[in-house]
Short mmCIF file of C-alpha atoms and ligand atoms in Angstrom, two decimals:
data_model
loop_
_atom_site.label_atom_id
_atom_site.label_comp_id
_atom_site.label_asym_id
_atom_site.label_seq_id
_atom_site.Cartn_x
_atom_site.Cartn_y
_atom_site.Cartn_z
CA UNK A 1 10.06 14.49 -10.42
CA UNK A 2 13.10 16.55 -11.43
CA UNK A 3 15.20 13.40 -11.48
CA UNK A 4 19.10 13.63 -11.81
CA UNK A 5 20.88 14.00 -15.36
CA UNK A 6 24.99 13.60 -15.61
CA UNK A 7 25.02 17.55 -14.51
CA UNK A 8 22.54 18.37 -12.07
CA UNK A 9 25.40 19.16 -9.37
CA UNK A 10 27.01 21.75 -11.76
CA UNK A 11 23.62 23.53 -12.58
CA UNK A 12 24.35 26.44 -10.51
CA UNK A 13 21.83 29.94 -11.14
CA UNK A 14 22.90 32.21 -8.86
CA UNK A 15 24.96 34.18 -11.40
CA UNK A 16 22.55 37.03 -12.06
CA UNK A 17 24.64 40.60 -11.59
CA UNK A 18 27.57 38.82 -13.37
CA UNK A 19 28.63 39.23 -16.48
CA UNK A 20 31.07 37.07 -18.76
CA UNK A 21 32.85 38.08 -22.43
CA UNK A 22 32.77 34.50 -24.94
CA UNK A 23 35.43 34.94 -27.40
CA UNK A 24 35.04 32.33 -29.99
CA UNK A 25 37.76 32.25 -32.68
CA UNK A 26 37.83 29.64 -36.19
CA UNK A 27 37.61 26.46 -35.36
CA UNK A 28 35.44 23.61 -36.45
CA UNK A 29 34.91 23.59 -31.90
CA UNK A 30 33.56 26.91 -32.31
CA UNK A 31 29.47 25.61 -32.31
CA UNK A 32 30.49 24.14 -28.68
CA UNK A 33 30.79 28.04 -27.86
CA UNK A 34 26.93 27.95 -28.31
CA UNK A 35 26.74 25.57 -25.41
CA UNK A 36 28.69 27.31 -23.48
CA UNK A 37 26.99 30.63 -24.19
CA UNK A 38 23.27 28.61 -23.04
CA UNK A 39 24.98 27.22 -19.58
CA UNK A 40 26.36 30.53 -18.96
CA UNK A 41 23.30 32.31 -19.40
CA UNK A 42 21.22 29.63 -17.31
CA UNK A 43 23.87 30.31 -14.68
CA UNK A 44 21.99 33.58 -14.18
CA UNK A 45 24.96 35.63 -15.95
CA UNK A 46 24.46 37.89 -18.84
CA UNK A 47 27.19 37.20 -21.56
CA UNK A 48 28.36 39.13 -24.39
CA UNK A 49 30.04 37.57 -27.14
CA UNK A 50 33.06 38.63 -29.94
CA UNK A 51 33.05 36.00 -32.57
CA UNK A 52 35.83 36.57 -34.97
CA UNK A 53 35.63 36.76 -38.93
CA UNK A 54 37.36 33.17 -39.02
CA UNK A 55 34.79 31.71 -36.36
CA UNK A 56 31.52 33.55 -38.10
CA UNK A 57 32.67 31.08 -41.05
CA UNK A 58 31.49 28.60 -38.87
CA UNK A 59 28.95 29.76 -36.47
CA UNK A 60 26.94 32.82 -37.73
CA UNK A 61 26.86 36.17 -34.84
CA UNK A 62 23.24 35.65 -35.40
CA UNK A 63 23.04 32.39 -33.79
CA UNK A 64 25.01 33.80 -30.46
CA UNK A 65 22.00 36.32 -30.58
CA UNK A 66 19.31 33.99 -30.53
CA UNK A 67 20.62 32.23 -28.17
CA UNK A 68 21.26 35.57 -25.89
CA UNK A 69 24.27 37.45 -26.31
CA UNK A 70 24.03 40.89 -26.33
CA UNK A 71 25.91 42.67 -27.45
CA UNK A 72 27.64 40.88 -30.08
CA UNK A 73 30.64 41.68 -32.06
CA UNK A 74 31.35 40.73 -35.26
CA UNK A 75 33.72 43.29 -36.63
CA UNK A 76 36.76 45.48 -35.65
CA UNK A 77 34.66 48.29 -36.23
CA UNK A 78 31.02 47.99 -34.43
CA UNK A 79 27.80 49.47 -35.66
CA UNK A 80 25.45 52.31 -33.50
CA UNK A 81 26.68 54.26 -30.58
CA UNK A 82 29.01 51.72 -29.35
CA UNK A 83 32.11 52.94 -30.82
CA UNK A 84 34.58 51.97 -27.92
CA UNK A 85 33.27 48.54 -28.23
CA UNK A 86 36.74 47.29 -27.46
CA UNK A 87 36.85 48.21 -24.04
CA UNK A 88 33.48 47.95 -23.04
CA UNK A 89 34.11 43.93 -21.75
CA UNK A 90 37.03 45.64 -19.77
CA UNK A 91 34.70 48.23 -18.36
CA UNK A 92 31.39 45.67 -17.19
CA UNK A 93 32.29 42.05 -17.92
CA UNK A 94 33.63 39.84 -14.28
CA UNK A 95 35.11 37.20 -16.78
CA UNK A 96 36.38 36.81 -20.38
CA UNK A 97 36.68 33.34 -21.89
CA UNK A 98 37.91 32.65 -25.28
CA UNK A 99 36.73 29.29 -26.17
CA UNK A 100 37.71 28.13 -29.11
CA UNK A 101 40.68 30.27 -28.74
CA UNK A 102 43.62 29.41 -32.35
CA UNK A 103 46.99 29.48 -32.18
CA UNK A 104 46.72 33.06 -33.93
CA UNK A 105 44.31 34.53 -31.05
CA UNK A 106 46.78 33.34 -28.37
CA UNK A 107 50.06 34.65 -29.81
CA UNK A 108 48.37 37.95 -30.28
CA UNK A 109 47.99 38.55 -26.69
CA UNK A 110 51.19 37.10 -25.63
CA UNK A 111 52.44 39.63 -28.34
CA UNK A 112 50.10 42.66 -27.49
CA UNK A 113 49.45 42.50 -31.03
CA UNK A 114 45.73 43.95 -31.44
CA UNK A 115 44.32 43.91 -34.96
CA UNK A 116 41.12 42.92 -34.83
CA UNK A 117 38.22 43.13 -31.74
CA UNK A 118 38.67 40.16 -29.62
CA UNK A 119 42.47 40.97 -29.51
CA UNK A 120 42.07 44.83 -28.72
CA UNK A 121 39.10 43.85 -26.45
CA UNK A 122 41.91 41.17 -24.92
CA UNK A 123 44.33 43.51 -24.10
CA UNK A 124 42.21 46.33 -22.80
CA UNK A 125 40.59 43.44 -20.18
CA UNK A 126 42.28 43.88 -16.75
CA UNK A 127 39.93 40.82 -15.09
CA UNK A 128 40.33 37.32 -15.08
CA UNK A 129 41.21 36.25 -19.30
CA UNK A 130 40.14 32.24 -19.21
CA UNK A 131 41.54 30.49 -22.64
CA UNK A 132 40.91 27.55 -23.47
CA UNK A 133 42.46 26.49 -27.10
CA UNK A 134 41.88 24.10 -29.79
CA UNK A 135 43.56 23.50 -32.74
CA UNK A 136 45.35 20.56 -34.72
CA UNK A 137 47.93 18.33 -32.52
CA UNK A 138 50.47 19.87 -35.12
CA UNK A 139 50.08 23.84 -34.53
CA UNK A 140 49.76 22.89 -31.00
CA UNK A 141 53.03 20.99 -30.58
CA UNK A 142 54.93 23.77 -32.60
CA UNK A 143 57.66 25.47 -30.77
CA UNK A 144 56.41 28.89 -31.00
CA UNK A 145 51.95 27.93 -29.94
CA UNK A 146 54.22 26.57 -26.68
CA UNK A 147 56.34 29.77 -26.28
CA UNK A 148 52.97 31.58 -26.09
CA UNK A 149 51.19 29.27 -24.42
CA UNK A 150 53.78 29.48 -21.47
CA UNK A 151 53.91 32.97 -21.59
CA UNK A 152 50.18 33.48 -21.28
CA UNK A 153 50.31 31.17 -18.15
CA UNK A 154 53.61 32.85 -16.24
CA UNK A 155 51.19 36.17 -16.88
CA UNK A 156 48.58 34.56 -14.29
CA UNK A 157 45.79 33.83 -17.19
CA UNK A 158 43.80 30.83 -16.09
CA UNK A 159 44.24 28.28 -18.69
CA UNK A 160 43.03 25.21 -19.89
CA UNK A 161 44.52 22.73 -21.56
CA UNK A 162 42.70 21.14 -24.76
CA UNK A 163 42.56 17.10 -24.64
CA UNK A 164 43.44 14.41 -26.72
CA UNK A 165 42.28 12.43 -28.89
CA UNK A 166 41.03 12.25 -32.83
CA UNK A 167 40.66 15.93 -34.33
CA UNK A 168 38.40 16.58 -36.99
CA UNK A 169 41.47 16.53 -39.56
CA UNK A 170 41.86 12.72 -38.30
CA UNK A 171 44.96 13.59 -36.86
CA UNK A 172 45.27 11.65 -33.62
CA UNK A 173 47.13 13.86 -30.24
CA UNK A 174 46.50 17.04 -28.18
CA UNK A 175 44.52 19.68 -29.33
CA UNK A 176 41.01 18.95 -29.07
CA UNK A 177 38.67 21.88 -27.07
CA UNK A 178 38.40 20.36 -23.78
CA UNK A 179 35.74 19.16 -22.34
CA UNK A 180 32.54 22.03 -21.75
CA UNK A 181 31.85 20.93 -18.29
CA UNK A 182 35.52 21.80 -17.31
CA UNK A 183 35.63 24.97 -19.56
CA UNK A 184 32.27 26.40 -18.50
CA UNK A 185 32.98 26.07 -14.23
CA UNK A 186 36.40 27.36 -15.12
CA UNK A 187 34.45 30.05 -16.48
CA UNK A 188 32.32 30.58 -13.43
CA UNK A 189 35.03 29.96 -10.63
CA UNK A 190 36.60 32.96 -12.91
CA UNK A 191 33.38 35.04 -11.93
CA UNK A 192 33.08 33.87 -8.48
CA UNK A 193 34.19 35.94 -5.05
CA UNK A 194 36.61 33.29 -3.81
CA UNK A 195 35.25 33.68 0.00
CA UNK A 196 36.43 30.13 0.93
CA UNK A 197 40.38 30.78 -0.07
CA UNK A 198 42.56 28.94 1.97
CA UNK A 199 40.04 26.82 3.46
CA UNK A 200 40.42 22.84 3.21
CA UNK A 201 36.94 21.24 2.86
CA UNK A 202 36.33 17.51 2.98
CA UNK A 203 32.89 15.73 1.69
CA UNK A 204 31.98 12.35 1.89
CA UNK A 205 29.24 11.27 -1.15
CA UNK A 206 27.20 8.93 -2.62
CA UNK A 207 26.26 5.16 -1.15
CA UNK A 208 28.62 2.79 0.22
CA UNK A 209 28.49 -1.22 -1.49
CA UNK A 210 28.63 -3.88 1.01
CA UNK A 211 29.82 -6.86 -0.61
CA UNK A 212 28.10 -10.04 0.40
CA UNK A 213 28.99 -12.62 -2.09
CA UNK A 214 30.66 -12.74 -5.55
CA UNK A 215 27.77 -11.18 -7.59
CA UNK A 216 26.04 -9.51 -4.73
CA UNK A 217 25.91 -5.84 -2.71
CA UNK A 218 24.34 -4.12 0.18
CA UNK A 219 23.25 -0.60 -0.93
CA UNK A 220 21.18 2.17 -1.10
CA UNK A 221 20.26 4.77 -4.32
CA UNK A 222 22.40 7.77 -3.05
CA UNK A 223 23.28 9.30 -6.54
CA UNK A 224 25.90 11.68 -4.99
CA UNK A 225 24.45 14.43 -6.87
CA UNK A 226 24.34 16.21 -2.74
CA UNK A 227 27.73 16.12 -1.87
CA UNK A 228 28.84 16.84 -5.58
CA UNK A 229 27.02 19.94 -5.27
CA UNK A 230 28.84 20.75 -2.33
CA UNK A 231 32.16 19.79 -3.47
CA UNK A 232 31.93 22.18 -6.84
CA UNK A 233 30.55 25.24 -4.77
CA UNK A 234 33.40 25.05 -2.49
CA UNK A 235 35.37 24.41 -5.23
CA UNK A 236 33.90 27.35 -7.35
CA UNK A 237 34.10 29.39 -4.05
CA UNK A 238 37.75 28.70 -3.62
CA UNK A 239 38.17 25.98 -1.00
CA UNK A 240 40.94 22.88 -1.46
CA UNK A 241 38.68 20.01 -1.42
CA UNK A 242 38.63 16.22 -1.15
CA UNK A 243 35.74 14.28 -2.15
CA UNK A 244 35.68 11.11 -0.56
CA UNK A 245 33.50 9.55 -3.08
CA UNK A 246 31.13 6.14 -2.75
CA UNK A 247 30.12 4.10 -6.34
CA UNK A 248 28.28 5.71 -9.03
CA UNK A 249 29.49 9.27 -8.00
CA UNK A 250 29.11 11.85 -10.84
CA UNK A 251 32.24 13.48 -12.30
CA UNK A 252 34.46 16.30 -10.71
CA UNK A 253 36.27 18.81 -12.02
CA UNK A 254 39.92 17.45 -11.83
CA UNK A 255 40.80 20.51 -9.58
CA UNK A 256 39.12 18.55 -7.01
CA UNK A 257 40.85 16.10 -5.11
CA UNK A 258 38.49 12.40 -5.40
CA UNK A 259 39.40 9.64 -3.86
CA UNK A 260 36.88 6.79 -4.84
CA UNK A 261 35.72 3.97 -2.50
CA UNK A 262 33.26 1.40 -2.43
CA UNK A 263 32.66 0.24 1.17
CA UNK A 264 32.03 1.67 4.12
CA UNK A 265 34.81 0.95 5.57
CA UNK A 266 36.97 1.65 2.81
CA UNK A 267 35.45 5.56 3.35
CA UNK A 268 35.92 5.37 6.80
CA UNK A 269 39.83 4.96 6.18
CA UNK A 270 40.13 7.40 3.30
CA UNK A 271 38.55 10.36 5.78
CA UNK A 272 40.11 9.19 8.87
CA UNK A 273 43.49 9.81 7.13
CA UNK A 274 42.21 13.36 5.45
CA UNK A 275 40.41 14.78 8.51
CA UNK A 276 43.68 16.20 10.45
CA UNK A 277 44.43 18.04 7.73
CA UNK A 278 41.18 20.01 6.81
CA UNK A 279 39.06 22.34 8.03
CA UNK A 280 35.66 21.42 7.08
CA UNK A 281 33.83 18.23 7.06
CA UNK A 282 30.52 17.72 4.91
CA UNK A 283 29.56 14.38 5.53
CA UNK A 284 26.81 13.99 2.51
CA UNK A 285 27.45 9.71 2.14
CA UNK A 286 24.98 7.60 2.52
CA UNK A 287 26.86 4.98 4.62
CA UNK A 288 25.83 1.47 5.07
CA UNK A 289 25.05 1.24 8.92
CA UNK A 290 25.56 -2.28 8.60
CA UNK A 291 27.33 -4.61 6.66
CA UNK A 292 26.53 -8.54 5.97
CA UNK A 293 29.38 -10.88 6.58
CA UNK A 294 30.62 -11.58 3.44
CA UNK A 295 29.35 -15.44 2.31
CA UNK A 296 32.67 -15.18 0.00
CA UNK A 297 34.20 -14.72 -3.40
CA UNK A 298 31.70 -17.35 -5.19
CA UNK A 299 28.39 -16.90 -6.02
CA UNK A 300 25.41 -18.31 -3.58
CA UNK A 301 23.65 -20.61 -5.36
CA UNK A 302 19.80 -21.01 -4.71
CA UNK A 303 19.24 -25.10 -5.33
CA UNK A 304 18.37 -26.34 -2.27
CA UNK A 305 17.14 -22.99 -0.07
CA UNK A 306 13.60 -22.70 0.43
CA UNK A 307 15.45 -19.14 2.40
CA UNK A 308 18.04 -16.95 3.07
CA UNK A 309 19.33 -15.52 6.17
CA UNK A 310 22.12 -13.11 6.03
CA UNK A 311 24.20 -12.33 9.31
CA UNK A 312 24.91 -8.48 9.38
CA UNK A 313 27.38 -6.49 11.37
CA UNK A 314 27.89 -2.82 12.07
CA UNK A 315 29.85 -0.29 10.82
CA UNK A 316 31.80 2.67 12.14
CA UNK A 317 29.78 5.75 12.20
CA UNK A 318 32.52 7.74 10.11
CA UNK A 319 30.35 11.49 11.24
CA UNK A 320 30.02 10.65 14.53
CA UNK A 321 33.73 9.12 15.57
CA UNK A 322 35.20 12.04 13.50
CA UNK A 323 33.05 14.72 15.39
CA UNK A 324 34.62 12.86 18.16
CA UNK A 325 37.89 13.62 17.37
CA UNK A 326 36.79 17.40 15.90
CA UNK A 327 39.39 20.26 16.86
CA UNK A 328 37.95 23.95 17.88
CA UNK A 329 38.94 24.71 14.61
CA UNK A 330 36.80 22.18 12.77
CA UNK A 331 33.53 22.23 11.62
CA UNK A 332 31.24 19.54 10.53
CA UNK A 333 28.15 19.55 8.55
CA UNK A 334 26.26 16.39 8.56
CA UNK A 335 23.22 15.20 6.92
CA UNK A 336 20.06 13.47 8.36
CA UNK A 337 17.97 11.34 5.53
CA UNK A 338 14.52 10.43 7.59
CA UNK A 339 11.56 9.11 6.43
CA UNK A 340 9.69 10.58 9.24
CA UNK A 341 9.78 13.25 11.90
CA UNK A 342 12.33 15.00 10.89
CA UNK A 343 13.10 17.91 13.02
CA UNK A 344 12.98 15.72 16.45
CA UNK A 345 15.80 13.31 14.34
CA UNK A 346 17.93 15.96 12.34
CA UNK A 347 18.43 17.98 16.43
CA UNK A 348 18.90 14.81 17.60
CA UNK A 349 21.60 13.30 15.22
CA UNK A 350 23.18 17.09 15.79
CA UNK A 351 23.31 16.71 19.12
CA UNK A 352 24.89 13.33 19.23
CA UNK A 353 27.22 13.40 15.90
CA UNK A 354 28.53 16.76 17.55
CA UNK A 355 27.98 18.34 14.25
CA UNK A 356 27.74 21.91 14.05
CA UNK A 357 25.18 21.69 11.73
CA UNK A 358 22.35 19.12 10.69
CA UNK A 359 20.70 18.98 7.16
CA UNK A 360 17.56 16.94 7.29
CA UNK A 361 15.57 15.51 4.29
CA UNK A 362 13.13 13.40 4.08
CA UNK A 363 13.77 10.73 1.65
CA UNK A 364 10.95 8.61 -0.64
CA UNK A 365 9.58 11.95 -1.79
CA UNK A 366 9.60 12.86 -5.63
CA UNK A 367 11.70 16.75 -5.14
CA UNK A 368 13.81 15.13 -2.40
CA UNK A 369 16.16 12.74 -1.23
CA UNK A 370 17.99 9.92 -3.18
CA UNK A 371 17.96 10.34 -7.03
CA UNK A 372 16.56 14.43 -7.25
CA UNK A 373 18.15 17.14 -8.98
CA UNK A 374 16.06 19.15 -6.29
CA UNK A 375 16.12 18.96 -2.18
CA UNK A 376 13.76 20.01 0.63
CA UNK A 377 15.40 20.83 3.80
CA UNK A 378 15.33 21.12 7.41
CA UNK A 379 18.78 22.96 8.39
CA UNK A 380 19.60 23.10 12.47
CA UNK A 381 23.27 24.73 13.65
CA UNK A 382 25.00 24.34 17.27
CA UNK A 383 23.58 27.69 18.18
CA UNK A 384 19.82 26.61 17.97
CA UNK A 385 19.13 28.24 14.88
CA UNK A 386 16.86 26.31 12.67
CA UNK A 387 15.10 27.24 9.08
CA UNK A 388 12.87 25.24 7.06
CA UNK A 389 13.54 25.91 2.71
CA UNK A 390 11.17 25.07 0.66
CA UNK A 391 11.94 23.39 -2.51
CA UNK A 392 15.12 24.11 -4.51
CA UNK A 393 17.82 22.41 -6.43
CA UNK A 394 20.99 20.97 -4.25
CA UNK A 395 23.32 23.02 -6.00
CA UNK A 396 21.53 25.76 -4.61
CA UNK A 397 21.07 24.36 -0.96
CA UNK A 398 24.91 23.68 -1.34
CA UNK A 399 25.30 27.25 -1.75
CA UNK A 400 23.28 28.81 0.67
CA UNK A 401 24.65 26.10 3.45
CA UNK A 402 28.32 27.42 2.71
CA UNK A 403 27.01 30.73 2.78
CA UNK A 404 25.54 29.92 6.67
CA UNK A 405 28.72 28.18 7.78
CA UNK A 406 31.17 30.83 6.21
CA UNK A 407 28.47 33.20 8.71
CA UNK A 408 29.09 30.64 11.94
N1 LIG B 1 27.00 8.65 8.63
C1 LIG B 1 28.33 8.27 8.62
N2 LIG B 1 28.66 6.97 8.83
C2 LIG B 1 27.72 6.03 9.03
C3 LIG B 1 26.35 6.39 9.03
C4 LIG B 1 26.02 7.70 8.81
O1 LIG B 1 29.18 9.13 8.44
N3 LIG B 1 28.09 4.76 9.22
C5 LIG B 1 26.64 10.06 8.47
C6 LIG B 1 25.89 10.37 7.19
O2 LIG B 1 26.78 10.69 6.14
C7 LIG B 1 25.05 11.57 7.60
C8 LIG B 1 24.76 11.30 9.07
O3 LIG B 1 25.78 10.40 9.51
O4 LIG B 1 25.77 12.77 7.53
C9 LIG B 1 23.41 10.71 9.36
O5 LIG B 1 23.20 9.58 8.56
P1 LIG B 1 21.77 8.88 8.53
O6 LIG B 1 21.85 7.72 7.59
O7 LIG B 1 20.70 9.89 8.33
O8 LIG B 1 21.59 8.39 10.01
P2 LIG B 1 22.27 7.32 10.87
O9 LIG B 1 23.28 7.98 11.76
O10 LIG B 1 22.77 6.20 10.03
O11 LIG B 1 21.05 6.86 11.81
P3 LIG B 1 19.66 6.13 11.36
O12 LIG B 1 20.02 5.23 10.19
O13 LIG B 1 19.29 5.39 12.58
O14 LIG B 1 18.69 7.22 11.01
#
């Protein structure tokens, strides 16, 4: 069973055709580039790399070839045929990133001052230049690393700010890389046709926790991993989105809007209030149908019951009173979790959700449902078309669903 690690809704591989330029400048961050260089290239993307004499002090060239790079540049001055090597990212590469990028490599390109290869390669990049610096609290804070910093942003590059926290020096503020999950999707929304612009998408994810006494829940093991899929390919793709987002949810980029619940009717008022406003519901949650009524704030104790009976009650049905209330221009995706005849149940909950289209899985299986990295679906739309995929991970289903609705 591919089961679900902290990432598995940000493991997207359908990069192949792209290709990305890693600058990695002197810093002791500059061995994260590594990292970054391996998710890249699992995205699917090829990736060069220009590693500057300050960063090889730290991270050899050789190790950004092992790991896949190609080509790599080490000097101003390349060896073999490829003597414009300093415009060649310009000429084939969708993205450049410079992460680590110093204080020295940023106030070279706010100063068009190219004197070595990542700076002339820099300058003669027309695409989309992603930086993300790190450097001591100090340097960063200094009047001047600002000046640049601002300029870089008021010329439309997509930056990212480094964190805080304790640097390597011990010095204790802002300056640290930030955080590879946020650097690397920054990196592939950078690569990625943004064919959901201007669109407002709202997903519901995860389980809902029914409170019955002090110390004890209703539930279910929805990991969220689903709808987080869906909410970082619209994301990637472009779309505004609001994750309406049940306990245990993983983490979102903070571009995404979250707004974290824990019952179901706590989720039913969070997308009640957001569902005027968007365009696109993708209702992933697995919502408690029913909750019990609550025994109260102290614990149950056992001493003296040979049983228990707990009264429950039901909940709204957030999909189906919001398809209920769905403009013309709304569209709703909604999700079917069976543990048996599926297709008959997905058309069905279609039908009566008035969804425009049904995703069906069945659940209890090791490559699907609750708890994969991987789903198996049955997919139905308004129009009667239906397809059957075989086995894939939900970042990819994610994909391929937007890719149908965007089609609708
Ligand atoms: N759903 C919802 N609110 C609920 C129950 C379900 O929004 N209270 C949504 C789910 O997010 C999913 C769809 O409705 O998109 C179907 O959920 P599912 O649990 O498969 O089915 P139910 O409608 O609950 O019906 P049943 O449990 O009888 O299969």
């Amino acid at each position: 069973m591919s089961s679900t690690s902290g990432t598995a809704h940000l493991a997207f591989s359908g990069y192949m055709g792209k290709r990305l330029q890693l600058g990695v400048c002197g810093s002791v961050a500059a061995y994260k580039s590594l990292d970054l260089l391996r998710r890249f290239k699992d995205s699917g993307a090829d990736v060069g790399a220009t590693v500057t004499e300050s960063a090889a002090r730290f991270v050899t060239p050789l190790s950004f070839e092992a790991l896949g790079a190609s080509p790599v540049y080490s000097g101003m001055f390349p060896v073999g045929d490829d003597v414009f090597g300093h415009l060649t990212p310009g000429e084939a590469c969708h993205a450049f990133l410079i992460a680590p990028a110093t204080a020295a490599i940023m106030a070279k390109i706010a100063h068009g001052m190219a004197d070595d290869m990542l700076s002339c390669q820099a300058l003669a990049f027309e695409g989309p230049l992603v930086i993300a610096p790190a450097m001591n609290p100090r340097m960063w804070n200094n009047p001047s690393t600002q000046e640049n910093w601002q300029k870089l942003k008021d010329r439309g590059h997509i930056t990212i700010e480094p964190g805080c926290g304790r640097m390597a020096c011990m010095d204790v503020g802002q300056g640290r890389l930030a955080d590879l999950d946020t650097i690397f999707l920054t990196g592939l929304k950078a690569m990625t046709p943004q064919d959901m612009a201007g669109t407002k998408v709202m997903i519901t994810l995860g389980p809902t926790r029914e409170q019955w006494d002090g110390v004890r829940f209703w539930s279910n093991p929805s990991s969220g991993v689903m709808g987080a899929s869906f909410a970082v390919a619209a994301w990637l793709r472009g779309a505004q989105v609001h994750a309406v987002c049940g306990p245990g949810t993983p983490w979102l980029p903070a571009a995404i809007m979250r707004y974290d619940v824990t019952s179901a009717k706590e989720m039913y008022k969070a997308t009640a209030d957001l569902w005027p406003a968007v365009d696109t519901g993708i209702f992933t949650a697995a919502v408690a149908d029913f909750s019990p009524v609550p025994f109260g704030d102290a614990k149950f104790k056992k001493a003296g019951s040979d049983s228990l009976r707990v009264e429950f009650t039901p909940n709204t049905d957030i999909l189906k009173t919001l398809g209920q209330a769905k403009r013309d221009d709304q569209r709703i995706i909604g999700f079917a979790a069976e543990t048996g005849d599926l297709q008959a149940n997905a058309v069905g909950k279609l039908q009566r959700k008035n969804a425009d289209m049904i995703v069906g899985n069945i659940v209890g299986t090791p490559e699907s449902g609750f708890q994969s990295a991987t789903n198996k679906v049955f997919v139905a739309d308004r129009n009667g078309r239906t397809e059957e995929w075989p086995v894939q991970p939900k970042t990819e289903v994610a994909w391929r669903i937007l890719d149908w609705l965007l089609q609708m």
